[in-house]
Coordinates of C-alpha atoms and ligand atoms in Angstrom, one line a residue:
X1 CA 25.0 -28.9 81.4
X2 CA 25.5 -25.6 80.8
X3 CA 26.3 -24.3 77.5
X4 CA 28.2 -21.1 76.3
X5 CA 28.2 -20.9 72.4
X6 CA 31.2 -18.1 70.9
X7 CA 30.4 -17.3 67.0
X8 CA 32.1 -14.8 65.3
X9 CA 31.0 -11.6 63.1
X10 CA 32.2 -8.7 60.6
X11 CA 35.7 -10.3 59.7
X12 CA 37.7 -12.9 61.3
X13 CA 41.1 -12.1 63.6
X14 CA 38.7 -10.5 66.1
X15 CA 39.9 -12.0 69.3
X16 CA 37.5 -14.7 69.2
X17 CA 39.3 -17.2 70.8
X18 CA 40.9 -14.9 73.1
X19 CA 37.4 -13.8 74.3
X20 CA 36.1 -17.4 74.8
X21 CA 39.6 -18.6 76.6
X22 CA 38.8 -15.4 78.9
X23 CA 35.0 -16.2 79.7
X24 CA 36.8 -19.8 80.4
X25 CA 39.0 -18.2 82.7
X26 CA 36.4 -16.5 84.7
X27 CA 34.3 -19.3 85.6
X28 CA 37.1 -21.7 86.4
X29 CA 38.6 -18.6 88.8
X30 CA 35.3 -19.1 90.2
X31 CA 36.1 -22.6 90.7
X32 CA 33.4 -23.9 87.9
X33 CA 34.6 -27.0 85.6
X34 CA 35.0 -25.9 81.9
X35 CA 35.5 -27.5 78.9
X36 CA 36.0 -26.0 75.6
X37 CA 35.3 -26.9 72.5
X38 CA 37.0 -25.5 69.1
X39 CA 35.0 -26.1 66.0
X40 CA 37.5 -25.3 62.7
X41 CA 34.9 -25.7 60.0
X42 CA 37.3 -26.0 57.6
X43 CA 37.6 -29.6 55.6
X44 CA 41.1 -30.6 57.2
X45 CA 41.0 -33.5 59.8
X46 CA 43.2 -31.4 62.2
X47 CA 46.2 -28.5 61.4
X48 CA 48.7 -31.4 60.8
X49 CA 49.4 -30.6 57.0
X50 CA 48.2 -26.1 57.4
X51 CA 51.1 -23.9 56.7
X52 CA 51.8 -21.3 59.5
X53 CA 52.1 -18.6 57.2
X54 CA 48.8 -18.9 56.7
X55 CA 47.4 -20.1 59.9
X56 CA 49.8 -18.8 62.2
X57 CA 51.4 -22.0 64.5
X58 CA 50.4 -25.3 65.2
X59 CA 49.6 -26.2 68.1
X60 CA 50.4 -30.0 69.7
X61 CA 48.1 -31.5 72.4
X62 CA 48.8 -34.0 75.4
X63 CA 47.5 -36.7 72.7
X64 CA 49.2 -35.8 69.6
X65 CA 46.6 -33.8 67.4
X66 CA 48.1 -31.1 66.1
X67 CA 45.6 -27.9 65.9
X68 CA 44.4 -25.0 65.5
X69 CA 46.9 -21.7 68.0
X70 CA 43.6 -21.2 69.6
X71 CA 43.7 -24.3 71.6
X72 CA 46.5 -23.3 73.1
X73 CA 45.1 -20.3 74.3
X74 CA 42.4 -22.3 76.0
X75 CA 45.2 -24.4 77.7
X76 CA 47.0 -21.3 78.8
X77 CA 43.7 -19.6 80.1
X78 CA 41.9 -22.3 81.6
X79 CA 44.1 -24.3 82.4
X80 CA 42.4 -27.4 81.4
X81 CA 44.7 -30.3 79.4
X82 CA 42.7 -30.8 75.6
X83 CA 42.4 -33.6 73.5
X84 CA 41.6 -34.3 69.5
X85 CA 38.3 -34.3 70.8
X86 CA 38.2 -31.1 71.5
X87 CA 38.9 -30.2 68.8
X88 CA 36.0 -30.4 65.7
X89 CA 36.5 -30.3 62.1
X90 CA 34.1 -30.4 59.1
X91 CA 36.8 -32.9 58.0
X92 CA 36.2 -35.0 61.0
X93 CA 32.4 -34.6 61.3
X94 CA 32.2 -35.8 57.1
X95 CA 35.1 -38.9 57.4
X96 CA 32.3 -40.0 60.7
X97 CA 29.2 -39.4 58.7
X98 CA 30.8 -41.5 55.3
X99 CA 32.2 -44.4 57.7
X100 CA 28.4 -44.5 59.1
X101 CA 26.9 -44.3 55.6
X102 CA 29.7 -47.1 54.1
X103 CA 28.6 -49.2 57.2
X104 CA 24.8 -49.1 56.1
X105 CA 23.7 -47.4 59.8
X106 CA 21.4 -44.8 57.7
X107 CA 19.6 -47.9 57.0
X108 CA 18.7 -46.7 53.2
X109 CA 17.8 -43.1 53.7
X110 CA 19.3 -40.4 51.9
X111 CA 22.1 -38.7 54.1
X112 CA 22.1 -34.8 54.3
X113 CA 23.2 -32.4 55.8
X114 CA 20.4 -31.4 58.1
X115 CA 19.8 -34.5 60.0
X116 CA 22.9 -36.0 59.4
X117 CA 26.0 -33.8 59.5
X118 CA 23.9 -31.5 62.4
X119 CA 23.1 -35.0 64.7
X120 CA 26.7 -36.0 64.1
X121 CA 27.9 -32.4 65.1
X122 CA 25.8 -32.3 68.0
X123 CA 26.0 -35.4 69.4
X124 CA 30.2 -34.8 68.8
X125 CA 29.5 -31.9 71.5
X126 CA 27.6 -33.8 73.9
X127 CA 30.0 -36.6 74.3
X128 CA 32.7 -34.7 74.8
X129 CA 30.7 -33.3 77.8
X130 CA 29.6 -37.1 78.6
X131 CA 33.4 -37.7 79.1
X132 CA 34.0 -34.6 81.1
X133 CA 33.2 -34.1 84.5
X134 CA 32.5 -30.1 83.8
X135 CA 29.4 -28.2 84.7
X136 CA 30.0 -25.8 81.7
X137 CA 30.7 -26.0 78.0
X138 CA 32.5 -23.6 76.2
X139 CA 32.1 -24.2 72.3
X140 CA 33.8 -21.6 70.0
X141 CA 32.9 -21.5 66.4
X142 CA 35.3 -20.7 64.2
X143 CA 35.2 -18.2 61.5
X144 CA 32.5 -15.8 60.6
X145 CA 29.1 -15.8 60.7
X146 CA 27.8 -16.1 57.0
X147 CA 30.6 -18.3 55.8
X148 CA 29.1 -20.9 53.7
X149 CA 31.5 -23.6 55.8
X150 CA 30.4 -22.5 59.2
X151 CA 26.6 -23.4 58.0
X152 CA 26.4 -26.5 59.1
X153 CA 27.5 -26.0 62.5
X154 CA 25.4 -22.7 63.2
X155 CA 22.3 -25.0 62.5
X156 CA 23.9 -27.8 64.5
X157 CA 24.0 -24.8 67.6
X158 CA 20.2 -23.6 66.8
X159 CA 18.8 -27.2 67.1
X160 CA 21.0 -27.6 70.0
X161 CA 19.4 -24.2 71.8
X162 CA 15.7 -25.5 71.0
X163 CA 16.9 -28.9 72.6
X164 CA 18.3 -27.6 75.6
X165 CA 16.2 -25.5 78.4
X166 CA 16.6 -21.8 77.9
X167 CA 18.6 -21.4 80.8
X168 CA 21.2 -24.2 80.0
X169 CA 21.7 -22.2 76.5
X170 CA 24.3 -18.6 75.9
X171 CA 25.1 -17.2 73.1
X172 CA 28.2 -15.1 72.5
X173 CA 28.6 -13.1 69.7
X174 CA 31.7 -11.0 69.1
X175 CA 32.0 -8.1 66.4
X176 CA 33.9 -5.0 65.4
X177 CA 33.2 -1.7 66.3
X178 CA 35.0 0.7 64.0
X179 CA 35.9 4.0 64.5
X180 CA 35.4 6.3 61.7
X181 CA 37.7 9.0 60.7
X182 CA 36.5 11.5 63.3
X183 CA 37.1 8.9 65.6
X184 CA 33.5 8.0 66.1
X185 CA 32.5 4.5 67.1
X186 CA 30.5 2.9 64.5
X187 CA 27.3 0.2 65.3
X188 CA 26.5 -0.6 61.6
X189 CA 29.0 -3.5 60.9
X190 CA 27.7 -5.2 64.5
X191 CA 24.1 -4.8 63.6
X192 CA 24.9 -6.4 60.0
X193 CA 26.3 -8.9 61.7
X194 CA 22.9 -9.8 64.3
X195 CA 21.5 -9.6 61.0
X196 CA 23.0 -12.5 59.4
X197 CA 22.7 -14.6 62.8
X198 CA 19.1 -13.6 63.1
X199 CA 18.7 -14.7 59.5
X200 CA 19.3 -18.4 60.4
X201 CA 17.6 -18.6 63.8
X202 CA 20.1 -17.3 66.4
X203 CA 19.2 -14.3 68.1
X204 CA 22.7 -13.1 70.7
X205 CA 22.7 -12.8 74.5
X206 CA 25.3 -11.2 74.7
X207 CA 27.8 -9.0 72.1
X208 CA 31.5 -8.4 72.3
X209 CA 32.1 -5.1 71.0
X210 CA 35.9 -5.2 69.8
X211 CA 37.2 -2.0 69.5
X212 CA 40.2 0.3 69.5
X213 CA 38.9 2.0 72.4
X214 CA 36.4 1.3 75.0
X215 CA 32.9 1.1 74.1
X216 CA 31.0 4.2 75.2
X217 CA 27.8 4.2 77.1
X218 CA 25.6 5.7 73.6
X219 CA 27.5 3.1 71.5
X220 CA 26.4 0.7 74.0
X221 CA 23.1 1.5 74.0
X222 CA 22.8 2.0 70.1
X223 CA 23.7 -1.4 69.8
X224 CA 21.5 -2.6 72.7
X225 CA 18.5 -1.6 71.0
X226 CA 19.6 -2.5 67.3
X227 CA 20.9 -5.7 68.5
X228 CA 18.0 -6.7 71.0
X229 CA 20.0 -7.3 73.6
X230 CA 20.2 -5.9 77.4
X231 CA 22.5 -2.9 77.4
X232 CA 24.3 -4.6 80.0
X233 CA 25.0 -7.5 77.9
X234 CA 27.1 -5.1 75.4
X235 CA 30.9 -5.8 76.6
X236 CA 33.6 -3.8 75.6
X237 CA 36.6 -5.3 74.7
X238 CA 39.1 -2.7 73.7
X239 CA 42.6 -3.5 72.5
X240 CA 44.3 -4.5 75.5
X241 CA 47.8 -4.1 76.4
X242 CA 48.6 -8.0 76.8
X243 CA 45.7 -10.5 76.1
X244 CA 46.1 -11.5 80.1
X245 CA 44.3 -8.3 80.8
X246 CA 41.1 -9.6 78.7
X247 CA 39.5 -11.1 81.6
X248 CA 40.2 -8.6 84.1
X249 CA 38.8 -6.2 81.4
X250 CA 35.7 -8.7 80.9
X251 CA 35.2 -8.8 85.2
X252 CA 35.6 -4.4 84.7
X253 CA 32.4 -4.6 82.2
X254 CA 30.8 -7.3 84.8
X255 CA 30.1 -10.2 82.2
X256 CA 30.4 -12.7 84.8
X257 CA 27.8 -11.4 86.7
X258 CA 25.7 -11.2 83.6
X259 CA 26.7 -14.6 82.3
X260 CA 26.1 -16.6 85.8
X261 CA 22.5 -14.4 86.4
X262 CA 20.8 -15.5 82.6
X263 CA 22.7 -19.3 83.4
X264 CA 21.5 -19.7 86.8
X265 CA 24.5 -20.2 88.1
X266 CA 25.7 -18.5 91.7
X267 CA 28.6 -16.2 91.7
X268 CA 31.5 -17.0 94.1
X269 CA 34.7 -15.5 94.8
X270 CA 37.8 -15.0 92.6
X271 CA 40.7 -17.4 93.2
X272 CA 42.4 -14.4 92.6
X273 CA 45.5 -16.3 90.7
X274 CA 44.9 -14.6 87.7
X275 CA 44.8 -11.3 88.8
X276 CA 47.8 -11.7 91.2
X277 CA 49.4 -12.6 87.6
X278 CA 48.8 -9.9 85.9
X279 CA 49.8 -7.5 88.2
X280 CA 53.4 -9.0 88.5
X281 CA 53.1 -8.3 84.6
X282 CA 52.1 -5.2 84.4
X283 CA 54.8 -4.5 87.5
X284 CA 57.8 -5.8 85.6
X285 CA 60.5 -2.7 85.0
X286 CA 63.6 -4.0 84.0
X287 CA 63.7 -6.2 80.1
X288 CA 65.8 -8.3 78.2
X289 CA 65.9 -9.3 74.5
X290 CA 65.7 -12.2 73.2
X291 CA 66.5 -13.1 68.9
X292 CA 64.1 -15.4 67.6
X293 CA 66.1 -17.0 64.5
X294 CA 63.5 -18.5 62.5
X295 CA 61.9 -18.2 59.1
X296 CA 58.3 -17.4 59.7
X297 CA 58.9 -13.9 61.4
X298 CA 57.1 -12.2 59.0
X299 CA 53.6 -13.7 60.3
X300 CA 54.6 -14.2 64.0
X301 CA 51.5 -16.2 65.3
X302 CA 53.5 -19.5 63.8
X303 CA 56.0 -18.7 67.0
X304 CA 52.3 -17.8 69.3
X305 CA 53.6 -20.5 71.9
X306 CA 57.2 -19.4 72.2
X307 CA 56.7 -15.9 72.7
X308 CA 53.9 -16.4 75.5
X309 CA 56.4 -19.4 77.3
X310 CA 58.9 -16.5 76.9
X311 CA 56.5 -14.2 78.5
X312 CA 55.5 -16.3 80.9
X313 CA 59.7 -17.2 81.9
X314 CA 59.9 -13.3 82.4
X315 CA 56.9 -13.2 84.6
X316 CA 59.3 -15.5 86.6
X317 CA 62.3 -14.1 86.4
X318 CA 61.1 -10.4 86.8
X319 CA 61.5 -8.9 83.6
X320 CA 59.5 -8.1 80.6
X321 CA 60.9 -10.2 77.1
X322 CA 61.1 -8.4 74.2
X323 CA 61.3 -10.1 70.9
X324 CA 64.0 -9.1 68.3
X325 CA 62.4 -11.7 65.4
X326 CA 65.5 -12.5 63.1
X327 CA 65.1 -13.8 59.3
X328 CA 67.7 -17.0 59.7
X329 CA 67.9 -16.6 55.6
X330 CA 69.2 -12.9 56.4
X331 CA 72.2 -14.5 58.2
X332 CA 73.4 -17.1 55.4
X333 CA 76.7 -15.9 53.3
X334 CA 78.4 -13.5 55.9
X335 CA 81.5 -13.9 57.1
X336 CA 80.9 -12.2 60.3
X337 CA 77.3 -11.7 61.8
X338 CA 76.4 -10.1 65.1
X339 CA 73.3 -10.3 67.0
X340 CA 72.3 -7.9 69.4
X341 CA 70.7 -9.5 72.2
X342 CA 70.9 -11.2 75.7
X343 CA 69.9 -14.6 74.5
X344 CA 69.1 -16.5 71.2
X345 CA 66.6 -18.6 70.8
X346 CA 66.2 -21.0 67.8
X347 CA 62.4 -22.3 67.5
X348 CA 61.1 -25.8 65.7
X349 CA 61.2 -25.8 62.1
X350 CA 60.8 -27.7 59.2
X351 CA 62.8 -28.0 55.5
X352 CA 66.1 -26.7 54.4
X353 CA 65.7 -23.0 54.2
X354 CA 67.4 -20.9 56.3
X355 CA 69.1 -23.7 57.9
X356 CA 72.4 -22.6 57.5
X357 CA 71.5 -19.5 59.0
X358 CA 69.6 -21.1 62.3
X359 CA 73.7 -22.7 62.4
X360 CA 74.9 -19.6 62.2
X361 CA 72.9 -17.7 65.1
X362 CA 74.1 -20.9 67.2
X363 CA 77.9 -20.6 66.5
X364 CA 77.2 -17.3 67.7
X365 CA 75.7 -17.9 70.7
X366 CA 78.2 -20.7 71.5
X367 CA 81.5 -18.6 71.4
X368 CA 80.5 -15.4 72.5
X369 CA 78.8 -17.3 75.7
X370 CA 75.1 -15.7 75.1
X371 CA 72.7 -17.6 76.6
X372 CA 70.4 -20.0 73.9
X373 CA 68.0 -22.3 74.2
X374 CA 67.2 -24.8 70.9
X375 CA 63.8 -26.3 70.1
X376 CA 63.1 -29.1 68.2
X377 CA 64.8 -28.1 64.5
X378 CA 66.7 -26.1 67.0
X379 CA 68.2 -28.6 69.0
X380 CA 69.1 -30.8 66.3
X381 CA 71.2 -27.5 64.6
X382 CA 72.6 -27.1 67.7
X383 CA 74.3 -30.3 67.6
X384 CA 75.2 -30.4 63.5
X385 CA 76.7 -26.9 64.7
X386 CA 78.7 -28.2 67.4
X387 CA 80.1 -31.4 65.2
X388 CA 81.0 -29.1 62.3
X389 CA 83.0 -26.6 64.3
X390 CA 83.7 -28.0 67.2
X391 CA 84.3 -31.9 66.4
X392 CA 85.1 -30.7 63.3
X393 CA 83.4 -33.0 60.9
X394 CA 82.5 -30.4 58.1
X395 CA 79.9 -32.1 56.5
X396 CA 77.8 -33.1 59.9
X397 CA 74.3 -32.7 58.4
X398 CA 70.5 -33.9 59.3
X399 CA 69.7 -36.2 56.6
X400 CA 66.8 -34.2 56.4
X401 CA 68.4 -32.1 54.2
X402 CA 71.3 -33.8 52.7
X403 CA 73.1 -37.2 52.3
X404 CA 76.0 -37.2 54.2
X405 CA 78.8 -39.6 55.7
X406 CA 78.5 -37.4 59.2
X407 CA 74.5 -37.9 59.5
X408 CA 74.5 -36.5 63.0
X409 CA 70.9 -36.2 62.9
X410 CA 69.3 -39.1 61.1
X411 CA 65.7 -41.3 61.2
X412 CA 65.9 -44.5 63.7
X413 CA 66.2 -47.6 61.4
X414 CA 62.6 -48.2 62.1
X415 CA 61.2 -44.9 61.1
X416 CA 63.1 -45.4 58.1
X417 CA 61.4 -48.0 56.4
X418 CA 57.8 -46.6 56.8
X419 CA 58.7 -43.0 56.2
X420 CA 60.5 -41.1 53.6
X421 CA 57.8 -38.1 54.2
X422 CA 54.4 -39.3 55.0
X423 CA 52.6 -38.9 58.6
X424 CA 55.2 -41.1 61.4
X425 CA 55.5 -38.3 62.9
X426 CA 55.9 -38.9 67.0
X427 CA 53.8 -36.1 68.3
X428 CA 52.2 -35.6 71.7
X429 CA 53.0 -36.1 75.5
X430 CA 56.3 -38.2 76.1
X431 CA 58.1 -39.2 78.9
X432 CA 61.5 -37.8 79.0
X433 CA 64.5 -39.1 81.8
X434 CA 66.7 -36.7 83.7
X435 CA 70.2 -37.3 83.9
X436 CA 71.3 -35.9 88.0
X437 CA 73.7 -33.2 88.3
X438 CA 72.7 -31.7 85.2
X439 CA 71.1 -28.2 84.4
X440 CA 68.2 -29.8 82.8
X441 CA 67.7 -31.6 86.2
X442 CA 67.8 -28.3 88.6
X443 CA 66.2 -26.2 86.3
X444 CA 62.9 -29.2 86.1
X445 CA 63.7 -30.5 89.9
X446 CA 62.8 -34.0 89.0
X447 CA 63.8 -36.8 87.5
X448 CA 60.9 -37.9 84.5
X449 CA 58.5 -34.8 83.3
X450 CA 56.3 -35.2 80.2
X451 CA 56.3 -33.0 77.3
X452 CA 54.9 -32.5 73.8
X453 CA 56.7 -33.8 70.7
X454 CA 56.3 -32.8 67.3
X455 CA 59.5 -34.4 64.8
X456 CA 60.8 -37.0 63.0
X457 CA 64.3 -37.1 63.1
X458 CA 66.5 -38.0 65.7
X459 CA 70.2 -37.4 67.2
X460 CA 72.2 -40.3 65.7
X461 CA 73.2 -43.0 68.4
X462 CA 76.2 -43.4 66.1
X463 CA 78.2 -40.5 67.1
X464 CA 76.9 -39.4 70.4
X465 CA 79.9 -41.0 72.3
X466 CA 82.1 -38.9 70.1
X467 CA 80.1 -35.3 71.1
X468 CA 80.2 -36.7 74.6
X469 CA 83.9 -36.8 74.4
X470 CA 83.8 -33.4 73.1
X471 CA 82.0 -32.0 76.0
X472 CA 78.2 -31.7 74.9
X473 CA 76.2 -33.4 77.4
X474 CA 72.3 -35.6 76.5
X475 CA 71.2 -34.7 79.5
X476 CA 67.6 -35.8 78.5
X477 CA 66.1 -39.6 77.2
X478 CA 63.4 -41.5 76.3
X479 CA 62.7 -44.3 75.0
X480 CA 65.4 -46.7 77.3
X481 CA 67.8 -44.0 76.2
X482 CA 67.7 -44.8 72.4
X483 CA 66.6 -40.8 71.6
X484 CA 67.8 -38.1 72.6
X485 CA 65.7 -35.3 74.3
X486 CA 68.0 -32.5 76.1
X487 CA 71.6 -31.3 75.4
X488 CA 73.3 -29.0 76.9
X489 CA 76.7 -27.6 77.0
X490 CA 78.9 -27.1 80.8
X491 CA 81.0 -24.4 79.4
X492 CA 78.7 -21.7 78.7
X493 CA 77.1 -20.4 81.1
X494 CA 72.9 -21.7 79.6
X495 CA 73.5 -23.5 76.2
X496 CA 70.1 -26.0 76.4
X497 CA 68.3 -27.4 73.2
X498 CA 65.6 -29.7 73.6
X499 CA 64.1 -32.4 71.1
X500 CA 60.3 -31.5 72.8
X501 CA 58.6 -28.1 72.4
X502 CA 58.7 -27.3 76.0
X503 CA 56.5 -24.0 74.8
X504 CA 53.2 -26.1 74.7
X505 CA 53.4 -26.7 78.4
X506 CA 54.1 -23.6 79.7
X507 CA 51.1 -21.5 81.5
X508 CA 51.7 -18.1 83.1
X509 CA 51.0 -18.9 86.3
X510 CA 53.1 -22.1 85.8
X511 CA 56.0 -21.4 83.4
X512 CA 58.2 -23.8 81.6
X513 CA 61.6 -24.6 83.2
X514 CA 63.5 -24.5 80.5
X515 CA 61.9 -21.0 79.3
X516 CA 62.1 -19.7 83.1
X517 CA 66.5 -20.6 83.3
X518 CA 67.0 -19.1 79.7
X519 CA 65.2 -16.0 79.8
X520 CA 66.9 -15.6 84.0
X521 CA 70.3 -16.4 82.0
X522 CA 69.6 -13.5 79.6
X523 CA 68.8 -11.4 82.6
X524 CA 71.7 -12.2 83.9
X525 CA 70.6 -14.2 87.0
X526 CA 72.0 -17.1 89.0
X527 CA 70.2 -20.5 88.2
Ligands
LIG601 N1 62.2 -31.1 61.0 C1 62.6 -31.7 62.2 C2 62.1 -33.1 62.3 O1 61.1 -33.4 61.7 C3 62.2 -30.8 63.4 C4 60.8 -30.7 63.6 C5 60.4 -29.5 64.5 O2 61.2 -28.6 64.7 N2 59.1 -29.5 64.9 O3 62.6 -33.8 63.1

């Protein structure tokens, strides 16, 4: 098994999960098996509980663990399908090492951080690759270098290099390369950084230089020599116009060819799908806009998932998606609002505020015929909306946020009596049934697909005979048809909410349906 080990240095939002989804992408376009690894080393179990306005989205694998944004970018780049597994906590590694402890398996001894939580770190790792069938292991460690969280899992990766032959063994190390006022690129923060590595037993094979601009040849070589590393193992990674273009830009600096020569491994031609992407990107002319209603604009890594399946619906449809991010609270108490794009999308959400104003945007979008598409929280405004003004029972609510007669959205008996708050959430891959003749049905061509969940409540089998009367249409089930997963609405020309977060599935070269028939409806295209 080969290894490729990503740590971080200088400050954190460097790209470093970018970088390693791109080295991921490489390989695999070379046809080589990967599997990554994220290690979070914060004390969480997984991202369930994190706030996105501090951690930017949360991402929902096949499985149901919620995570950290930078699995999906391994998803979307590699094109691999994760699991909790993948995914390593401190949280996770500690709540193993106690259950051992409580069980008496450290047969007396003293348990401590070095053996302990570094065997139960590494051994994490290599089952994980046990389980795989991949030639190559991409671990990424999160945060930066020096963080007295990350310890742990730095000495975890040293033992781990000592244990495995040299040529199984690469270390990634990605910095910042400022530029100074003149506009000179600056070395000292990177060496700094091979500093502290060096200072606990890791010396890099290779340095990602993240800077505004490309690296030049004399920065290159200043931190070649600094650094101890082969000039051609400095990579420039300047700031790139989409994150697509990373690893063309990585292939440009020839870090495959390094990375395959130090691991052994032969080089073989590009599938090419990647690239063939990209340039339809870059080609794109024409663009729409879509409004994104939601409350978390300000920090707009909680939407990561749903602008990239947007992106990736415009690859599609042949045009490039701009996002007009709209504050829902911003809407509340108007009489008359206007919203100035070509579609409106309302995203997953959770809590009262600025619901009223996600109802709002909707009402909009449903008589003034602009195409919208309703996720999660989304979908189940969609339908309060519609039995407020269009049924026209006033106080239609989710009893999410208020006890009313008209629950339209409302917990399943079931979920009620274990759950007033606490973890039932139903999360993960789900089956969902088609309805024929519907727009779901042409725009997904089949009949059952499988997508990622991430809610509680539910439409309320009460009073959907009554919205079917009405002319909304469930075109989407599971569960025997007892929940609700797709609705849509015949007279407009693309009204579509769905319960799932169809944005987790979506890959550029593979978009998500219901992403690729919104964002053509916006440009105004056939579907
Ligand atoms: N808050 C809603 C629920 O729990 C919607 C969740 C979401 O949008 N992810 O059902």
């Amino acid at each position: 098994m080969k290894y490729i080990m990503v740590t971080g240095g200088v400050m954190s939002g460097l790209g470093k999960g970018i970088t390693a989804a791109s080295i991921g992408r490489l390989l695999v376009d070379m046809g080589y098996k990967v599997i990554p690894i994220k290690i979070d080393p914060y004390i969480n179990i997984d991202a369930g509980t994190m706030n996105p306005f501090q951690h930017g989205e949360v991402y929902v694998l096949k499985d149901g663990t919620e995570v950290d944004l930078d699995l999906g970018h391994y998803e979307r780049f590699i094109g691999v399908e994760l699991t909790g597994n993948h995914n390593i906590t401190t949280g996770k590694i500690y709540r193993s090492v106690i259950e051992k402890e409580r069980k008496g398996e450290y047969l007396g001894q003293t348990v401590q951080i070095i053996p302990h939580v570094t065997d139960e770190i590494k051994s994490w790792i290599r089952r994980v690759v046990e389980e795989s069938d991949a030639e190559i292991c991409l671990v990424e460690i999160g945060g930066t270098v020096g963080d007295i969280e990350g310890m742990p899992f730095l000495e975890a990766i040293r033992q781990m290099k000592i244990e495995e032959k040299p040529e199984d063994f690469l270390l990634v190390h990605v910095t910042l390369v400022p530029l100074d006022s003149s506009g000179e690129q600056k070395t000292k923060p990177t060496q700094h950084s091979v500093k502290e590595l060096r200072s606990i037993g890791l010396q890099p094979d290779a340095i990602v230089g993240r800077c505004a601009r490309k690296l030049e040849e004399g920065t290159k070589r200043k931190i070649s020599l600094f650094c101890d590393v082969p000039v051609e193992a400095v990579i420039s990674a300047e700031d790139a116009e989409d994150i697509y273009e990373v690893p063309l830009m990585f292939r440009r600096e020839k870090f495959d060819d390094y990375i395959l020569s130090k691991l052994g491994l032969e080089k073989r031609e590009p599938s090419g799908e990647w690239e063939k992407m990209v340039e339809k990107l870059r080609s794109l002319e024409e663009e729409v806009t879509i409004a994104v209603v939601g409350k978390y604009t300000d920090v707009q890594d909680s939407y990561l998932s749903i602008r990239e399946a947007l992106k990736h619906g415009g690859i599609e449809a042949g045009c490039r998606v701009n996002v007009l991010w709209i504050e829902s609270e911003g809407l509340e108490g108007k009489d008359e609002i206007e919203i100035d794009a070509d579609g409106i999308l309302v995203p997953g959400g959770f809590g009262k505020r600025g619901a009223e104003g996600k109802i709002k945007a909707i009402e909009y979008a449903r008589e003034n015929d602009i195409p919208f598409l309703g996720i999660c929280l989304g979908f189940q405004l969609a339908v309060i909306e519609f039995a407020r003004h269009v049924i026209g029972w006033e106080d239609a609510n989710s009893s999410e946020f208020a006890k009313t007669k008209h629950a339209v959205i409302d917990l399943l008996p079931e979920q009620k009596e274990v759950d007033e708050l606490g973890g039932t959430m139903r999360l993960g891959d789900i089956e969902v049934t088609i309805k024929d003749n519907t727009m779901a049905r042409r725009l997904y061509g089949r009949e059952k697909v499988y997508e990622r969940h991430r809610h509680r409540y539910e439409v309320n089998p009460e009073f959907i005979s009554e919205f079917e009367k009405h002319g909304l249409v469930f075109s989407g089930y599971s569960d025997g048809g007892r929940r609700m997963e797709i609705l849509e609405y015949p007279e407009n020309r693309f009204f579509i909410g769905t319960q799932f977060h169809p944005e987790f599935k979506s890959r550029p070269y593979s978009p998500s349906p219901p992403f690729v028939g919104f964002v053509k409806a916006a440009f105004g295209l056939e579907i």
